């Protein structure tokens, strides 16, 4: 007999499904198996604990974020949307709210006002020239509107102003450059977009010349607007020793047109006496005589007289807020004298203590209209209150004309606007589409004697999220000139009919309707 206990054990042979035999390794020693079993159990317990902790932390974060939304968001629709996002997309929704939903500007402005009392609403404006609080005799029916805007803005009407409309960069840029070249004391320039292109180069050269001859120059550009071209114009301005500051620095290193809390104001004040404002940025596309794929029609204004005080104080406020430097002295604040016949007032609007001022002015102007209202805007996304005001105005028998670009530079905004047009058209408002190039003009005319122009669009971004500046004017001659300008736009435009809007294919209606849901953020 053979003692089989002395023979080496043979490996077990396993046959796989295709008939190939292979040895099966010996099992690990019991001690190692116990170790791995123990580790596996520990990791399972740790994973269970982490799941519980993560769930509790996520719930806590969502509750805290939702509480902040409910307490601090004034617009109930925006609050509902943010709360829904926070709970439907846990953690990520809270991060988005921290990045885009919190108004840090209001808190920073409050801190600045505590450090610099001149920034408080009353102290900042008490020194302004009083002029007269009445409106011209031929605009007597608008005195209630004047009283309303007086209470809203706490800025008095000023008389003795000259206001000159400037169409496109062809008229505006030469006038602005001439003013810069004539400056002897100070230049304050604030703009949303300052492109690094031929138009931007002209302004850079003019500002450089001003600095070289000893003029006190300050340039304020919005951080997002400065990224519309590469390289940013700020690099060249600093290379030439032109003092420049960026408003509202962001964590995002790229251009984001839907970023909140932007400084959308366009203000140029030269020697504290001559001002320019309106809707025009600094970019080559605004010059019509040089055709380009990115051409933009626009409207700007040259102002002289006491109302320039409102422009220069707004710029000084923004510069102090951004650069922590107070602009004072006769070079910045000379005495202003009568220069014309227009009664005018600045309207400062923004997501701080000036919230909703432009919106109230829109509603007040609609309520006071007796003959006609004409609105020119590139972005038309009015909220429910403004839609109701437009409808009531039309139902009173007032002619309401809304002039929009047929092709918008922001497609999603045009989709959302189209989805809302029926709400004003079915009550009698007339809507016109102007042909390309894209019309970026912003203008509101009431009857034959009141005009409002500036940087404010008819959309939530301008009315609640951005810093804007406008000017209201009471003057029949100026209003007549601006009506003639709008007449030319309407003559080249086409009337939009309810049938056209209603006959859109279902997929287009669905697309536009979905875009409309995002209207509070566009």
C-alpha positions in Angstrom: 0.0 0.0 0.0 1.0 3.6 -0.7 1.0 6.1 2.2 -1.0 8.8 0.5 -0.6 11.2 3.5 3.0 11.7 2.3 2.0 12.7 -1.2 1.7 16.4 -2.0 -1.9 17.6 -2.4 -2.9 18.2 -6.0 -4.6 21.5 -6.8 -8.3 21.3 -7.5 -9.1 21.4 -11.2 -11.9 23.6 -12.3 -13.5 23.4 -15.7 -14.8 26.6 -17.2 -17.7 26.7 -19.6 -15.6 26.4 -22.7 -13.8 23.2 -21.4 -10.4 24.6 -20.4 -9.2 23.3 -17.1 -7.3 25.6 -14.7 -6.2 25.2 -11.1 -8.1 26.9 -8.3 -5.7 28.7 -5.8 -5.8 27.6 -2.2 -8.0 29.7 0.0 -6.3 32.5 2.1 -5.3 31.6 5.7 -8.1 32.0 8.2 -6.4 35.0 9.9 -6.2 37.0 6.7 -9.8 36.1 5.9 -10.9 37.3 9.3 -8.9 40.6 8.7 -10.6 41.3 5.4 -14.0 40.4 6.8 -13.4 42.7 9.7 -12.3 45.6 7.4 -15.3 45.0 5.1 -17.6 45.2 8.0 -15.9 48.4 9.4 -16.1 50.1 6.0 -19.8 49.1 5.7 -20.5 50.6 9.1 -18.5 53.7 8.2 -20.3 54.1 5.0 -23.7 53.8 6.8 -22.6 56.5 9.3 -21.3 58.8 6.5 -24.6 58.4 4.6 -26.5 59.4 7.7 -24.1 62.4 8.3 -24.2 63.5 4.7 -28.0 63.3 4.7 -28.2 65.4 7.9 -25.7 68.0 6.5 -27.5 68.2 3.2 -30.8 68.7 5.0 -29.3 71.3 7.3 -27.7 73.1 4.3 -31.0 73.1 2.4 -32.9 74.4 5.4 -30.4 77.2 6.1 -30.3 78.2 2.4 -34.1 78.1 2.1 -34.4 80.3 5.2 -32.1 82.9 3.7 -34.1 82.9 0.5 -37.4 83.3 2.3 -36.1 86.1 4.5 -34.1 88.2 2.0 -35.6 87.6 -1.5 -38.2 90.3 -2.1 -39.6 88.8 -5.3 -41.8 85.8 -4.3 -41.4 84.2 -7.8 -37.6 84.3 -7.5 -37.9 83.0 -3.9 -40.0 80.0 -5.0 -37.6 79.3 -7.9 -34.6 79.3 -5.6 -36.2 77.2 -2.9 -37.2 74.7 -5.6 -33.7 74.5 -7.0 -32.2 74.1 -3.5 -34.4 71.1 -2.7 -34.5 69.5 -6.2 -30.7 69.7 -6.6 -29.3 69.4 -3.1 -25.9 71.0 -2.3 -25.4 72.2 -5.9 -28.5 74.3 -5.7 -27.2 75.9 -2.5 -23.9 76.6 -4.1 -25.6 78.3 -7.0 -27.6 80.4 -4.6 -24.4 81.5 -2.7 -22.7 82.4 -6.0 -25.5 84.1 -7.8 -28.5 84.7 -5.5 -27.1 86.7 -2.6 -27.0 90.5 -2.9 -23.6 91.2 -1.5 -23.6 94.7 -3.0 -26.3 95.8 -0.6 -24.3 94.8 2.4 -21.1 96.3 1.0 -23.0 99.5 0.2 -24.3 99.7 3.8 -20.8 99.3 5.1 -19.6 102.0 2.8 -22.3 104.4 3.9 -21.4 103.8 7.5 -17.8 104.8 6.7 -18.6 107.7 4.4 -21.8 109.6 5.4 -21.9 111.3 2.1 -23.1 108.1 0.6 -26.3 108.0 2.6 -29.4 108.8 0.6 -30.2 112.1 2.3 -26.7 113.5 2.8 -25.6 112.5 -0.7 -28.4 114.5 -2.3 -29.2 117.5 -0.1 -26.6 119.7 -1.7 -28.0 119.3 -5.2 -29.2 122.5 -6.9 -32.8 123.0 -6.2 -33.9 124.8 -9.4 -37.7 124.5 -9.5 -39.9 121.7 -8.5 -42.5 122.6 -11.0 -42.8 121.4 -14.6 -43.2 123.6 -17.7 -46.7 125.0 -18.3 -47.2 122.9 -21.5 -46.6 119.7 -19.5 -48.9 120.6 -16.6 -50.8 117.3 -16.7 -47.6 115.6 -15.8 -47.1 117.4 -12.5 -48.3 114.3 -10.6 -45.6 112.3 -12.4 -43.0 114.9 -11.3 -44.2 114.7 -7.7 -44.0 110.9 -7.9 -40.5 110.8 -9.2 -39.5 113.5 -6.7 -40.6 111.2 -3.9 -39.1 108.1 -5.4 -35.6 109.5 -6.2 -35.3 112.3 -3.6 -33.7 114.3 -6.4 -35.1 117.6 -7.4 -36.0 118.6 -11.0 -33.5 121.0 -12.4 -34.2 123.7 -15.0 -31.9 125.3 -17.5 -30.5 122.2 -19.2 -29.5 121.5 -22.7 -30.1 117.9 -23.9 -28.8 116.7 -27.3 -29.7 113.3 -28.8 -26.8 111.5 -30.5 -27.6 108.5 -32.8 -25.2 105.6 -32.9 -21.4 105.8 -32.4 -21.2 107.9 -35.6 -22.5 110.9 -33.6 -21.9 110.0 -30.0 -18.2 108.9 -30.2 -16.9 112.1 -31.9 -18.8 114.3 -29.4 -17.5 112.3 -26.5 -13.9 112.3 -27.8 -14.0 116.0 -28.4 -15.2 116.6 -24.9 -12.4 114.4 -23.5 -9.8 116.3 -25.6 -11.1 119.6 -24.3 -11.0 118.6 -20.6 -8.8 120.7 -18.4 -9.6 119.5 -14.9 -11.3 116.1 -14.6 -12.8 113.2 -16.6 -15.0 110.5 -15.0 -16.0 107.6 -17.4 -18.2 104.7 -16.4 -19.3 102.0 -18.8 -20.5 98.5 -18.9 -18.5 97.4 -22.0 -15.2 98.9 -23.1 -14.0 96.8 -25.9 -10.4 96.4 -27.0 -11.1 97.3 -30.7 -10.7 100.4 -32.9 -13.4 102.3 -31.0 -11.9 101.4 -27.7 -8.4 102.4 -29.0 -9.7 105.9 -29.9 -11.0 106.4 -26.3 -7.8 105.0 -24.8 -5.7 107.4 -26.9 -7.9 110.3 -25.8 -7.7 109.4 -22.2 -4.0 108.9 -22.4 -3.6 112.4 -23.9 -5.7 113.8 -21.1 -3.5 112.1 -18.4 -0.4 113.4 -20.1 -1.6 117.0 -20.0 -2.4 116.7 -16.3 -6.2 116.1 -16.3 -7.5 114.1 -13.3 -8.9 110.9 -15.0 -10.9 108.0 -13.5 -12.3 105.1 -15.6 -14.8 102.6 -14.1 -15.6 99.4 -16.1 -17.8 96.5 -15.0 -15.8 93.4 -14.5 -18.1 91.2 -16.7 -18.3 93.9 -19.4 -14.5 94.2 -19.4 -14.3 90.6 -20.6 -16.3 91.1 -23.8 -13.1 91.4 -25.7 -9.6 89.9 -25.5 -7.2 91.2 -24.3 -9.1 93.3 -21.8 -8.8 97.1 -22.3 -7.8 97.5 -18.7 -4.3 96.2 -19.4 -3.7 98.9 -22.0 -5.2 101.6 -19.8 -3.0 100.7 -16.9 0.0 100.5 -19.2 -0.7 104.1 -20.1 -1.1 105.1 -16.4 -4.9 105.8 -16.8 -6.5 105.2 -13.4 -9.0 102.4 -13.9 -11.1 100.3 -11.5 -13.3 97.2 -12.1 -16.8 97.1 -10.6 -18.0 94.0 -8.9 -15.1 91.5 -9.2 -16.4 87.9 -9.7 -15.0 84.4 -9.2 -15.8 83.5 -12.8 -12.8 84.1 -15.1 -14.9 84.3 -18.3 -17.7 86.5 -19.7 -21.1 85.7 -18.3 -23.9 88.0 -19.7 -26.4 86.7 -17.2 -24.2 87.5 -14.1 -26.1 89.5 -11.5 -25.4 92.8 -9.8 -23.6 94.4 -12.8 -22.9 98.1 -13.1 -24.8 98.7 -16.4 -24.5 102.6 -16.2 -23.0 104.6 -19.0 -21.8 108.0 -17.7 -19.1 110.4 -18.9 -18.6 113.7 -17.1 -15.9 116.1 -18.3 -14.7 118.9 -16.0 -17.9 118.4 -13.9 -19.8 120.4 -16.5 -20.5 118.4 -19.6 -22.2 115.0 -19.3 -23.0 112.1 -21.6 -25.4 109.2 -20.8 -27.7 106.7 -22.5 -27.5 103.1 -23.5 -24.3 103.1 -25.6 -21.2 101.0 -24.7 -17.8 101.6 -26.2 -17.3 99.2 -29.0 -16.8 99.4 -32.8 -20.1 97.8 -33.6 -22.0 101.0 -32.7 -20.5 102.8 -35.7 -22.8 102.4 -38.6 -20.5 103.7 -41.3 -18.2 100.8 -40.8 -20.3 97.6 -41.5 -19.5 94.7 -39.3 -21.2 91.4 -38.3 -21.8 92.8 -34.8 -23.3 96.2 -35.6 -25.6 97.7 -33.0 -27.9 100.7 -33.3 -28.0 102.8 -30.2 -28.9 106.2 -28.7 -26.8 108.5 -26.4 -27.3 112.0 -25.1 -25.1 115.0 -24.4 -26.2 117.1 -21.3 -25.2 120.5 -20.0 -26.7 122.4 -17.1 -27.6 121.7 -13.5 -28.7 118.1 -14.2 -25.0 117.2 -14.8 -24.8 117.2 -11.0 -26.8 114.0 -10.9 -24.4 112.3 -13.4 -21.2 113.4 -11.6 -22.5 112.4 -8.1 -23.6 109.0 -9.4 -20.2 108.5 -10.9 -18.5 109.7 -7.7 -20.7 107.3 -5.6 -19.7 104.3 -7.8 -16.1 105.2 -7.8 -16.0 105.6 -4.0 -17.8 102.3 -3.6 -15.3 100.5 -6.0 -12.0 102.2 -5.5 -12.5 103.7 -2.0 -11.4 107.1 -3.2 -13.6 110.2 -2.7 -13.7 112.6 -5.7 -13.9 116.2 -4.4 -12.7 119.7 -5.1 -13.6 122.3 -7.8 -12.1 120.1 -10.5 -14.8 117.5 -9.9 -17.6 119.7 -8.5 -17.6 123.2 -10.2 -20.6 125.5 -10.0 -23.1 124.7 -12.7 -25.1 127.3 -14.7 -28.1 127.4 -17.0 -27.4 126.1 -20.5 -30.8 125.5 -22.1 -34.6 125.2 -21.6 -35.0 121.6 -20.6 -36.3 120.6 -17.2 -34.6 117.3 -16.2 -33.7 115.0 -13.4 -31.5 111.9 -13.0 -32.9 108.6 -11.9 -30.5 106.3 -10.0 -31.7 102.6 -9.9 -30.0 99.5 -8.5 -30.3 96.5 -6.3 -29.5 98.5 -3.1 -31.4 101.3 -1.5 -32.4 102.4 -5.0 -34.3 99.2 -5.8 -37.5 99.5 -7.9 -37.1 103.2 -8.6 -37.0 102.8 -12.4 -39.9 100.4 -12.3 -42.1 102.9 -10.3 -41.2 105.6 -12.8 -42.4 103.4 -15.7 -45.7 102.7 -13.9 -46.2 106.3 -12.9 -45.6 107.5 -16.5 -48.1 105.0 -17.9 -50.7 106.1 -15.4 -50.2 109.8 -16.3 -50.4 109.4 -20.1 -53.3 111.1 -21.8 -52.5 110.7 -25.5 -49.7 108.2 -26.4 -46.9 106.1 -25.0 -43.9 104.9 -27.1 -41.4 102.5 -25.7 -38.1 101.5 -27.5 -36.2 98.7 -25.8 -33.9 95.9 -26.9 -35.2 93.5 -24.1 -38.9 93.3 -23.3 -39.6 91.0 -20.3 -42.0 93.1 -18.1 -43.3 91.5 -15.0 -47.0 91.1 -14.2 -47.3 94.6 -12.7 -45.8 96.3 -15.7 -47.9 94.2 -18.1 -51.0 95.2 -16.2 -50.0 98.9 -16.3 -49.5 98.6 -20.1 -52.8 96.9 -20.6 -54.7 99.4 -18.4 -53.1 102.3 -20.4 -54.2 100.8 -23.7 -57.7 100.1 -22.4 -58.0 103.7 -21.4 -57.8 104.6 -25.1 -54.1 105.7 -25.0 -52.0 104.6 -28.0 -49.2 102.3 -26.7 -46.4 101.4 -29.1 -43.6 99.0 -28.2 -40.7 99.0 -30.6 -38.4 95.9 -30.4 -35.6 94.5 -32.6 -36.7 91.7 -34.9 -33.5 89.8 -34.3 -32.2 89.9 -30.8 -28.5 89.4 -29.8 -29.6 87.1 -27.0 -31.8 84.4 -28.5 -33.3 83.1 -25.3 -34.4 86.6 -24.3 -36.2 86.9 -27.7 -37.9 83.5 -27.2 -39.1 84.5 -23.7 -40.3 87.9 -24.9 -42.2 86.4 -27.8 -44.0 84.1 -25.3 -45.3 87.2 -23.4 -46.3 89.4 -26.3 -49.9 88.2 -26.4 -50.4 89.5 -22.9 -50.1 93.1 -24.1 -51.2 92.7 -27.7 -54.6 91.3 -26.9 -55.4 94.5 -24.8 -54.5 96.9 -27.7 -50.8 97.6 -27.4 -49.1 97.8 -30.8 -45.8 95.9 -31.2 -43.3 96.7 -34.0 -40.2 94.8 -35.0 -37.3 96.8 -36.4 -35.0 95.2 -39.0 -31.3 94.5 -38.3 -28.9 95.7 -37.2 -29.9 95.0 -33.7 -31.4 98.1 -32.0 -30.0 98.6 -28.4 -31.8 102.0 -27.9 -33.7 102.6 -24.7 -36.3 105.3 -24.8 -39.8 106.0 -23.3 -42.0 108.9 -24.5 -45.2 110.0 -22.9 -47.6 112.4 -24.8 -45.8 115.2 -26.5 -43.6 116.5 -23.7 -42.0 113.8 -21.5 -39.0 111.6 -22.3 -37.0 109.1 -20.4 -33.7 107.7 -21.6 -30.7 105.9 -20.1 -29.4 102.4 -19.6 -32.5 100.7 -18.2 -34.1 97.9 -20.2 -37.7 96.6 -19.7 -36.5 93.3 -18.1 -35.9 91.9 -14.6 -32.1 92.2 -15.0 -32.3 96.0 -15.4 -35.2 96.6 -13.0 -34.0 94.4 -10.1 -30.4 93.1 -10.6 -28.3 95.7 -12.2 -27.2 99.3 -11.4 -28.8 101.7 -13.9 -29.0 105.4 -14.6 -31.6 107.3 -16.5 -32.8 110.9 -17.1 -36.3 112.2 -17.3 -37.0 115.3 -19.3 -40.0 117.7 -19.5 -39.7 119.6 -22.8 -42.0 119.7 -25.8 -39.1 120.5 -28.3 -36.9 117.6 -27.1 -39.9 115.2 -27.0 -40.8 116.3 -30.6 -37.3 115.5 -31.8 -37.4 112.1 -30.2 -40.8 111.3 -31.5 -39.5 112.1 -35.0 -36.6 109.6 -34.3 -39.1 106.9 -33.3 -41.3 107.7 -36.3 -38.3 106.8 -38.5 -37.9 103.5 -36.7 -41.6 102.7 -37.0 -41.6 103.5 -40.7 -38.9 101.0 -41.3 -40.4 98.4 -39.0 -43.2 95.9 -39.4 -46.3 95.5 -37.2 -46.5 92.2 -35.3 -50.0 90.8 -35.3 -51.6 88.4 -32.8 -52.1 85.9 -35.6 -48.4 85.8 -36.2 -47.7 85.1 -32.6 -50.5 82.6 -32.2 -49.6 80.7 -35.4 -46.1 79.7 -34.3 -45.5 75.9 -34.6 -46.1 73.9 -31.4 -42.3 73.1 -30.9 -41.5 76.9 -31.1 -44.3 77.8 -28.7 -43.0 75.1 -26.3 -39.4 76.5 -26.6 -40.5 80.0 -26.1 -42.7 79.0 -23.1 -39.8 77.2 -21.4 -37.6 80.3 -22.0 -40.3 82.5 -20.4 -40.0 80.5 -17.2 -36.4 81.8 -16.9 -37.5 85.4 -17.4 -36.7 86.5 -13.8 -33.1 85.6 -14.4 -32.6 86.9 -18.0 
